[in-house]
Amino acid sequence: MGWWPWTWGSKREALTDLQRRDLKRKCSTFASALEGCRKANSPEICKNLEIRLVTCYAEEHCKPEADEHRRCYTKLYKTGMYKGLPHCIPYEEAMKTSLRKKGLYPV
């Protein structure tokens, strides 16, 4: 990437085979659970599993977005405001966008 501000993040960063294998191993439980859920149910029912898999990938490759998402949920749980409502969707979308740029989304 160049040093000009408008070129930062414009190039797609390719993952090595080793990085992809490690990521698959780390997140394999979530990936297999999501696969099984999608086979048995409609995609809307499996949304929480998809977000968990996206979070697992983002923790490794999109740390700032994953940290913001974690802070959002932590704040909601600590204050008792979490009632299953979609408060943190903007952070989920930011993680998906970042993973899409790296070729790791859709899962």
Coordinates of C-alpha atoms in Angstrom, one line a residue:
M1 CA 0.0 0.0 0.0
G2 CA 1.1 3.5 -0.7
W3 CA 1.7 6.2 1.9
W4 CA -1.0 8.5 0.5
P5 CA -4.0 8.6 2.7
W6 CA -6.5 7.9 -0.1
T7 CA -4.7 4.7 -1.0
W8 CA -4.7 3.1 2.5
G9 CA -6.8 0.1 2.6
S10 CA -7.5 0.3 -1.2
K11 CA -5.6 -2.9 -2.0
R12 CA -6.8 -6.3 -1.1
E13 CA -4.5 -8.0 1.3
A14 CA -4.1 -11.6 0.4
L15 CA -3.8 -14.2 3.1
T16 CA -1.1 -16.9 2.9
D17 CA -2.1 -20.6 2.8
L18 CA -0.8 -20.9 6.4
Q19 CA -2.9 -18.0 7.6
R20 CA -6.0 -19.5 6.0
R21 CA -5.4 -22.9 7.5
D22 CA -4.8 -21.5 11.0
L23 CA -8.0 -19.4 10.7
K24 CA -10.0 -22.4 9.6
R25 CA -8.7 -24.5 12.4
K26 CA -9.4 -21.8 15.0
C27 CA -12.9 -21.1 13.8
S28 CA -13.9 -24.7 12.7
T29 CA -16.4 -25.2 15.5
F30 CA -18.4 -22.2 14.5
A31 CA -18.1 -23.0 10.8
S32 CA -19.4 -26.5 11.2
A33 CA -22.2 -25.4 13.5
L34 CA -23.3 -22.7 11.0
E35 CA -23.2 -25.3 8.1
G36 CA -25.4 -27.7 10.1
C37 CA -27.8 -24.9 11.0
R38 CA -28.1 -23.7 7.4
K39 CA -28.9 -27.3 6.3
A40 CA -31.6 -27.7 8.9
N41 CA -33.1 -24.2 9.1
S42 CA -33.6 -21.0 7.2
P43 CA -30.8 -18.5 7.1
E44 CA -32.5 -16.0 9.5
I45 CA -32.5 -18.6 12.3
C46 CA -28.7 -19.0 11.9
K47 CA -27.8 -15.3 12.2
N48 CA -26.3 -15.6 15.6
L49 CA -24.0 -18.4 14.5
E50 CA -23.0 -16.4 11.4
I51 CA -22.1 -13.4 13.6
R52 CA -20.0 -15.6 15.9
L53 CA -18.1 -17.0 12.9
V54 CA -17.6 -13.5 11.5
T55 CA -16.4 -12.3 14.9
C56 CA -13.9 -15.3 15.1
Y57 CA -12.5 -14.3 11.7
A58 CA -12.4 -10.6 12.5
E59 CA -10.6 -11.1 15.8
E60 CA -7.7 -12.4 13.8
H61 CA -7.8 -10.2 10.7
C62 CA -9.9 -7.1 11.5
K63 CA -8.9 -6.3 15.1
P64 CA -10.2 -2.7 15.3
E65 CA -13.7 -3.7 14.0
A66 CA -13.8 -6.8 16.3
D67 CA -12.8 -4.7 19.3
E68 CA -15.5 -2.1 18.6
H69 CA -18.1 -4.9 18.3
R70 CA -16.8 -6.5 21.6
R71 CA -17.0 -3.2 23.4
C72 CA -20.6 -2.7 22.2
Y73 CA -21.8 -6.0 23.6
T74 CA -19.8 -5.7 26.8
K75 CA -21.3 -2.3 27.4
L76 CA -24.8 -3.6 26.8
Y77 CA -24.4 -6.6 29.1
K78 CA -22.8 -4.6 31.9
T79 CA -25.5 -2.0 31.9
G80 CA -28.3 -4.6 31.6
M81 CA -29.6 -3.0 28.4
Y82 CA -29.2 -6.1 26.2
K83 CA -32.6 -7.6 25.5
G84 CA -31.7 -9.4 22.2
L85 CA -32.2 -6.2 20.2
P86 CA -29.9 -5.4 17.3
H87 CA -27.9 -2.6 19.1
C88 CA -24.5 -3.6 17.6
I89 CA -25.5 -4.1 13.9
P90 CA -23.3 -1.2 12.7
Y91 CA -20.2 -2.9 14.2
E92 CA -21.2 -6.3 12.7
E93 CA -21.5 -4.6 9.3
A94 CA -18.1 -3.0 9.7
M95 CA -16.6 -6.4 10.5
K96 CA -18.3 -7.9 7.4
T97 CA -17.1 -5.1 5.2
S98 CA -13.5 -5.5 6.4
L99 CA -13.6 -9.3 5.9
R100 CA -15.1 -8.8 2.4
K101 CA -12.1 -6.7 1.5
K102 CA -9.8 -9.5 2.6
G103 CA -11.9 -12.2 0.7
L104 CA -13.1 -13.9 3.9
Y105 CA -16.8 -13.0 3.7
P106 CA -19.4 -14.3 2.9
V107 CA -18.9 -17.3 5.1

